[in-house]
mmCIF file of C-alpha atoms in Angstrom:
data_model
loop_
_atom_site.group_PDB
_atom_site.id
_atom_site.type_symbol
_atom_site.label_atom_id
_atom_site.label_comp_id
_atom_site.label_asym_id
_atom_site.label_seq_id
_atom_site.Cartn_x
_atom_site.Cartn_y
_atom_site.Cartn_z
ATOM 1 C CA GLY A 1339 2.486 -17.505 14.293
ATOM 2 C CA LYS A 1340 0.710 -16.312 17.401
ATOM 3 C CA LEU A 1341 1.772 -13.679 19.945
ATOM 4 C CA ARG A 1342 -0.054 -12.880 23.133
ATOM 5 C CA TYR A 1343 -0.291 -9.743 24.998
ATOM 6 C CA CYS A 1344 -2.352 -7.939 27.480
ATOM 7 C CA VAL A 1345 -4.107 -4.343 27.641
ATOM 8 C CA ASP A 1346 -4.814 -3.010 31.036
ATOM 9 C CA SER A 1347 -7.087 -0.377 31.873
ATOM 10 C CA ASP A 1348 -4.649 2.303 32.142
ATOM 11 C CA ASP A 1349 -2.166 1.866 28.727
ATOM 12 C CA VAL A 1350 -0.864 -0.856 26.523
ATOM 13 C CA VAL A 1351 2.686 -2.569 26.759
ATOM 14 C CA PHE A 1352 4.936 -2.384 23.669
ATOM 15 C CA LEU A 1353 3.682 -4.656 20.845
ATOM 16 C CA PRO A 1354 6.849 -4.983 18.308
ATOM 17 C CA LEU A 1355 4.540 -5.778 14.957
ATOM 18 C CA LEU A 1356 3.407 -3.851 12.059
ATOM 19 C CA CYS A 1357 -0.070 -4.709 12.487
ATOM 20 C CA VAL A 1358 -3.531 -3.314 13.656
ATOM 21 C CA LEU A 1359 -6.815 -4.705 15.332
ATOM 22 C CA ARG A 1360 -9.951 -4.771 13.608
ATOM 23 C CA HIS A 1361 -11.572 -1.578 15.133
ATOM 24 C CA ARG A 1362 -15.220 -2.568 15.308
ATOM 25 C CA ASP A 1363 -14.876 -5.956 16.848
ATOM 26 C CA PHE A 1364 -12.285 -4.763 19.578
ATOM 27 C CA GLN A 1365 -14.084 -1.647 20.671
ATOM 28 C CA LYS A 1366 -17.676 -3.726 20.669
ATOM 29 C CA THR A 1367 -16.337 -6.166 23.194
ATOM 30 C CA HIS A 1368 -13.755 -4.055 25.243
ATOM 31 C CA ARG A 1369 -15.084 -0.467 24.964
ATOM 32 C CA VAL A 1370 -11.911 0.577 24.163
ATOM 33 C CA THR A 1371 -11.671 4.379 23.163
ATOM 34 C CA SER A 1372 -10.317 5.573 19.874
ATOM 35 C CA ARG A 1373 -7.387 7.570 21.741
ATOM 36 C CA LYS A 1374 -6.407 4.196 22.943
ATOM 37 C CA LEU A 1375 -6.955 2.234 19.736
ATOM 38 C CA SER A 1376 -4.814 4.880 18.154
ATOM 39 C CA TRP A 1377 -2.163 4.225 20.853
ATOM 40 C CA ILE A 1378 -2.234 0.613 20.378
ATOM 41 C CA HIS A 1379 -1.634 1.341 16.502
ATOM 42 C CA TYR A 1380 1.271 3.283 17.490
ATOM 43 C CA GLN A 1381 3.100 0.953 19.526
ATOM 44 C CA MET A 1382 2.517 -2.011 17.039
ATOM 45 C CA GLU A 1383 3.752 0.532 14.140
ATOM 46 C CA SER A 1384 6.800 2.218 15.755
ATOM 47 C CA THR A 1385 9.187 -0.758 15.748
ATOM 48 C CA SER A 1386 12.108 1.376 14.383
ATOM 49 C CA VAL A 1387 11.680 3.777 16.962
ATOM 50 C CA PRO A 1388 13.793 4.073 19.915
ATOM 51 C CA ALA A 1389 12.719 4.424 23.321
ATOM 52 C CA SER A 1390 14.464 7.890 23.210
ATOM 53 C CA PHE A 1391 16.326 9.649 20.515
ATOM 54 C CA ASP A 1392 20.134 10.871 21.345
ATOM 55 C CA GLY A 1393 20.216 14.688 21.592
ATOM 56 C CA PHE A 1394 16.160 15.062 23.048
ATOM 57 C CA VAL A 1395 15.977 17.985 24.900
ATOM 58 C CA GLY A 1396 14.190 15.758 27.669
ATOM 59 C CA VAL A 1397 10.425 15.813 28.690
ATOM 60 C CA GLU A 1398 10.446 18.286 30.946
ATOM 61 C CA ALA A 1399 12.076 20.897 28.654
ATOM 62 C CA LEU A 1400 9.669 20.161 25.969
ATOM 63 C CA VAL A 1401 6.845 20.347 28.403
ATOM 64 C CA SER A 1402 7.791 23.671 29.057
ATOM 65 C CA ARG A 1403 8.819 25.133 25.809
ATOM 66 C CA HIS A 1404 5.238 23.327 24.410
ATOM 67 C CA ALA A 1405 3.535 25.572 27.084
ATOM 68 C CA ASP A 1406 4.907 28.483 26.224
ATOM 69 C CA GLN A 1407 4.231 28.240 22.704
ATOM 70 C CA VAL A 1408 0.722 27.480 23.156
ATOM 71 C CA ARG A 1409 0.307 30.833 25.422
ATOM 72 C CA GLN A 1410 1.906 32.395 22.562
ATOM 73 C CA PHE A 1411 -0.747 30.762 20.378
ATOM 74 C CA GLU A 1412 -3.432 31.830 22.762
ATOM 75 C CA GLN A 1413 -2.419 35.384 22.854
ATOM 76 C CA TRP A 1414 -2.377 35.674 18.912
ATOM 77 C CA ALA A 1415 -5.766 34.188 18.629
ATOM 78 C CA ALA A 1416 -6.961 36.707 21.236
ATOM 79 C CA GLU A 1417 -5.469 39.701 19.105
ATOM 80 C CA ARG A 1418 -6.882 37.730 15.836
ATOM 81 C CA ASN A 1419 -3.371 38.211 14.625
ATOM 82 C CA TRP A 1420 -3.839 34.867 12.500
ATOM 83 C CA ARG A 1421 -0.590 36.173 10.310
ATOM 84 C CA ALA A 1422 1.393 35.208 13.350
ATOM 85 C CA PHE A 1423 0.557 31.954 13.200
ATOM 86 C CA HIS A 1424 1.779 31.345 9.596
ATOM 87 C CA GLN A 1425 4.923 33.651 10.108
ATOM 88 C CA HIS A 1426 6.594 32.249 13.186
ATOM 89 C CA HIS A 1427 8.612 29.013 13.426
ATOM 90 C CA TYR A 1428 7.543 26.393 16.035
ATOM 91 C CA ASP A 1429 6.345 23.247 14.653
ATOM 92 C CA TRP A 1430 9.453 21.315 16.396
ATOM 93 C CA TRP A 1431 8.171 21.636 19.964
ATOM 94 C CA ALA A 1432 4.227 22.429 19.213
ATOM 95 C CA PHE A 1433 3.822 19.307 17.380
ATOM 96 C CA PRO A 1434 6.671 16.803 18.443
ATOM 97 C CA ILE A 1435 6.757 13.696 16.087
ATOM 98 C CA ASP A 1436 9.389 10.500 16.060
ATOM 99 C CA GLU A 1437 11.528 11.647 12.848
ATOM 100 C CA LYS A 1438 14.511 13.724 12.243
ATOM 101 C CA SER A 1439 13.901 17.354 11.701
ATOM 102 C CA SER A 1440 16.144 20.421 10.684
ATOM 103 C CA LYS A 1441 17.045 20.576 14.288
ATOM 104 C CA GLY A 1442 18.077 16.820 14.425
ATOM 105 C CA PHE A 1443 16.561 15.107 17.364
ATOM 106 C CA ALA A 1444 16.137 17.925 19.412
ATOM 107 C CA TYR A 1445 12.528 17.544 19.509
ATOM 108 C CA SER A 1446 11.691 14.285 18.476
ATOM 109 C CA VAL A 1447 10.013 11.937 20.554
ATOM 110 C CA GLY A 1448 10.864 8.051 21.025
ATOM 111 C CA THR A 1449 8.095 5.485 22.430
ATOM 112 C CA ARG A 1450 9.180 6.230 26.219
ATOM 113 C CA ASP A 1451 8.898 9.621 25.730
ATOM 114 C CA VAL A 1452 5.717 9.319 24.005
ATOM 115 C CA ALA A 1453 4.274 7.158 26.713
ATOM 116 C CA THR A 1454 5.465 9.538 29.513
ATOM 117 C CA LEU A 1455 4.167 12.624 27.950
ATOM 118 C CA ARG A 1456 0.572 10.693 27.086
ATOM 119 C CA GLN A 1457 0.402 10.430 31.067
ATOM 120 C CA HIS A 1458 1.194 14.188 31.566
ATOM 121 C CA GLU A 1459 -2.272 15.539 32.059
ATOM 122 C CA GLN A 1460 -1.250 19.246 31.490
ATOM 123 C CA PHE A 1461 0.923 18.315 28.567
ATOM 124 C CA MET A 1462 -2.029 16.667 26.493
ATOM 125 C CA THR A 1463 -4.363 19.059 27.389
ATOM 126 C CA ALA A 1464 -2.260 22.042 26.238
ATOM 127 C CA PHE A 1465 -1.504 19.716 23.042
ATOM 128 C CA ARG A 1466 -5.187 19.297 22.281
ATOM 129 C CA ARG A 1467 -5.578 23.163 22.749
ATOM 130 C CA GLY A 1468 -2.454 23.757 20.431
ATOM 131 C CA VAL A 1469 -3.887 21.746 17.502
ATOM 132 C CA GLN A 1470 -7.310 23.565 17.700
ATOM 133 C CA LEU A 1471 -5.572 26.867 17.588
ATOM 134 C CA LEU A 1472 -3.222 26.245 14.409
ATOM 135 C CA ALA A 1473 -6.515 24.846 12.930
ATOM 136 C CA LEU A 1474 -8.328 28.100 13.695
ATOM 137 C CA ALA A 1475 -5.582 30.150 11.919
ATOM 138 C CA TRP A 1476 -6.419 28.115 8.923
ATOM 139 C CA GLY A 1477 -10.160 28.836 9.018
ATOM 140 C CA TRP A 1478 -10.773 25.253 10.205
ATOM 141 C CA ASN A 1479 -12.951 24.165 12.837
ATOM 142 C CA VAL A 1480 -11.464 20.713 14.333
ATOM 143 C CA GLU A 1481 -14.526 19.908 16.302
ATOM 144 C CA ARG A 1482 -16.864 20.231 13.626
ATOM 145 C CA SER A 1483 -14.395 19.354 10.947
ATOM 146 C CA GLU A 1484 -15.387 22.012 8.539
ATOM 147 C CA ASN A 1485 -14.442 25.250 7.376
ATOM 148 C CA ILE A 1486 -15.363 28.492 9.232
ATOM 149 C CA LEU A 1487 -17.562 30.961 7.325
ATOM 150 C CA ASN A 1488 -16.938 34.547 8.429
ATOM 151 C CA VAL A 1489 -13.086 34.157 8.849
ATOM 152 C CA ASP A 1490 -10.671 37.248 9.626
ATOM 153 C CA SER A 1491 -8.156 38.612 7.243
ATOM 154 C CA HIS A 1492 -4.998 36.016 7.095
ATOM 155 C CA GLN A 1493 -7.361 33.232 8.837
ATOM 156 C CA ARG A 1494 -6.544 30.894 5.894
ATOM 157 C CA TRP A 1495 -4.583 28.016 4.670
ATOM 158 C CA ALA A 1496 -0.810 29.215 4.641
ATOM 159 C CA ASP A 1497 0.189 26.785 2.108
ATOM 160 C CA TRP A 1498 2.748 25.581 4.483
ATOM 161 C CA PRO A 1499 2.164 21.247 4.376
ATOM 162 C CA VAL A 1500 4.764 20.472 6.367
ATOM 163 C CA ARG A 1501 3.190 22.372 9.272
ATOM 164 C CA LEU A 1502 -0.083 20.188 8.674
ATOM 165 C CA TYR A 1503 1.867 17.237 8.186
ATOM 166 C CA LYS A 1504 3.559 17.513 11.495
ATOM 167 C CA ALA A 1505 0.489 18.573 13.399
ATOM 168 C CA GLY A 1506 -1.313 15.362 12.145
ATOM 169 C CA ARG A 1507 1.599 13.117 12.592
ATOM 170 C CA SER A 1508 1.530 14.235 16.012
ATOM 171 C CA CYS A 1509 -1.913 13.659 16.766
ATOM 172 C CA GLN A 1510 -1.235 10.071 15.542
ATOM 173 C CA ILE A 1511 1.454 9.304 17.849
ATOM 174 C CA PHE A 1512 -0.085 10.652 20.768
ATOM 175 C CA GLY A 1513 -3.384 8.819 20.410
ATOM 176 C CA GLU A 1514 -5.566 11.919 19.239
ATOM 177 C CA THR A 1515 -7.488 9.962 16.964
ATOM 178 C CA VAL A 1516 -10.346 12.741 16.559
ATOM 179 C CA LEU A 1517 -8.052 15.680 16.088
ATOM 180 C CA PHE A 1518 -6.426 13.541 13.533
ATOM 181 C CA ASP A 1519 -9.340 12.597 11.446
ATOM 182 C CA SER A 1520 -10.435 16.234 11.509
ATOM 183 C CA LEU A 1521 -6.952 17.187 10.162
ATOM 184 C CA ALA A 1522 -6.887 14.607 7.331
ATOM 185 C CA ALA A 1523 -10.367 15.843 6.371
ATOM 186 C CA TYR A 1524 -9.171 19.457 6.082
ATOM 187 C CA ALA A 1525 -6.128 17.986 4.201
ATOM 188 C CA ARG A 1526 -8.276 16.047 1.828
ATOM 189 C CA TRP A 1527 -10.308 19.313 1.227
ATOM 190 C CA LEU A 1528 -7.379 21.260 0.184
ATOM 191 C CA GLU A 1529 -6.353 18.778 -2.235
ATOM 192 C CA GLU A 1530 -9.945 18.933 -3.619
ATOM 193 C CA ALA A 1531 -9.668 22.651 -3.867
ATOM 194 C CA GLY A 1532 -5.910 22.329 -6.099
ATOM 195 C CA LYS A 1533 -3.817 23.027 -2.921
ATOM 196 C CA PRO A 1534 -0.387 21.055 -3.311
ATOM 197 C CA LEU A 1535 0.101 19.039 -0.387
ATOM 198 C CA GLN A 1536 3.867 18.256 -1.238
ATOM 199 C CA TYR A 1537 6.825 18.797 1.308
ATOM 200 C CA HIS A 1538 10.455 18.100 1.960
ATOM 201 C CA SER A 1539 10.939 15.485 4.518
ATOM 202 C CA SER A 1540 14.279 16.164 6.658
ATOM 203 C CA SER A 1541 14.243 12.468 7.930
ATOM 204 C CA GLU A 1542 13.737 10.990 4.593
ATOM 205 C CA LYS A 1543 15.618 13.959 2.251
ATOM 206 C CA ARG A 1544 12.972 13.614 -0.404
ATOM 207 C CA THR A 1545 9.447 15.144 -1.369
ATOM 208 C CA LEU A 1546 6.443 13.403 0.190
ATOM 209 C CA ASN A 1547 2.870 14.238 0.082
ATOM 210 C CA VAL A 1548 0.876 14.914 3.548
ATOM 211 C CA LEU A 1549 -1.977 12.327 2.860
ATOM 212 C CA ALA A 1550 0.155 9.807 1.539
ATOM 213 C CA ASN A 1551 2.760 9.747 4.085
ATOM 214 C CA TRP A 1552 0.088 10.097 6.969
ATOM 215 C CA ASN A 1553 -1.312 6.808 5.306
ATOM 216 C CA ARG A 1554 1.758 4.952 4.816
ATOM 217 C CA LYS A 1555 2.808 5.507 8.472
ATOM 218 C CA GLN A 1556 -0.506 3.637 9.709
ATOM 219 C CA PRO A 1557 -0.133 -0.031 10.443
ATOM 220 C CA LYS A 1558 -1.971 -2.322 8.385
ATOM 221 C CA ASN A 1559 -2.300 -6.181 7.698
ATOM 222 C CA ALA A 1560 -3.077 -7.775 10.937
ATOM 223 C CA THR A 1561 -5.622 -10.455 11.638
ATOM 224 C CA PHE A 1562 -7.727 -10.320 14.750
ATOM 225 C CA CYS A 1563 -7.638 -13.870 16.128
ATOM 226 C CA ASP A 1564 -9.242 -13.983 19.760
ATOM 227 C CA VAL A 1565 -9.812 -11.960 22.711
ATOM 228 C CA VAL A 1566 -10.175 -12.962 26.116
ATOM 229 C CA GLY A 1567 -10.744 -11.379 29.779
ATOM 230 C CA SER A 1568 -12.717 -8.359 30.785
ATOM 231 C CA SER A 1569 -13.175 -5.238 29.525
ATOM 232 C CA ASP A 1570 -10.612 -3.788 32.121
ATOM 233 C CA ASP A 1571 -8.002 -6.418 31.794
ATOM 234 C CA ALA A 1572 -7.955 -7.899 28.116
ATOM 235 C CA CYS A 1573 -5.462 -10.353 26.402
ATOM 236 C CA LEU A 1574 -5.359 -10.941 22.824
ATOM 237 C CA THR A 1575 -3.893 -13.744 20.563
ATOM 238 C CA MET A 1576 -2.918 -11.989 17.367
ATOM 239 C CA ALA A 1577 -1.874 -13.707 14.348
ATOM 240 C CA ILE A 1578 1.175 -12.920 12.285
ATOM 241 C CA PRO A 1579 0.255 -12.842 8.561
#
């Protein structure tokens, strides 16, 4: 069958399909940014994710705690205290995802929460900075997608795959495609270097691989059929395989 929906200049409406647009065709015709494409992908993927999880602390509480955490990141980085990044626990609110954690659903973000947070400029700026600083603590430059050559003591991978997974998954759901691609490149480098990337999932209660689970959560198998409208207000017709 077919389903028609519209993309406006600011955001996209929810599309309950496990599918994905052909990137090049859509971007070429409508000049859509990679962030918006990633958000389209997430909306199509997230049929099993509620608008908001029961027990969620709320957007404002999350924004506040996230901001506090990034300020602490900045302090650690200024002091070149990379070990602090590895020893402290902060994944839940620093890199919120749409899955249950060891803290239940307190910091799990649903589709409505993600949409709200994506419009929160202060949060998104802090979010991107937090990912940058975490990667810096691992000795990875997210802008260049490469290892930093002259690193300090403890500025290295800390054998904590679940943190890498959460940071990358958070980038996926918030539409930060460039950051996600860089973390994925780092994960591939770690794997090639023989570093194990298995972690225990609190939501699925089993051992998973970081790269494999990121890939599993990417939407797949949709057919791009037709596009009508201008670059600012595009309507698309999708064929459901």
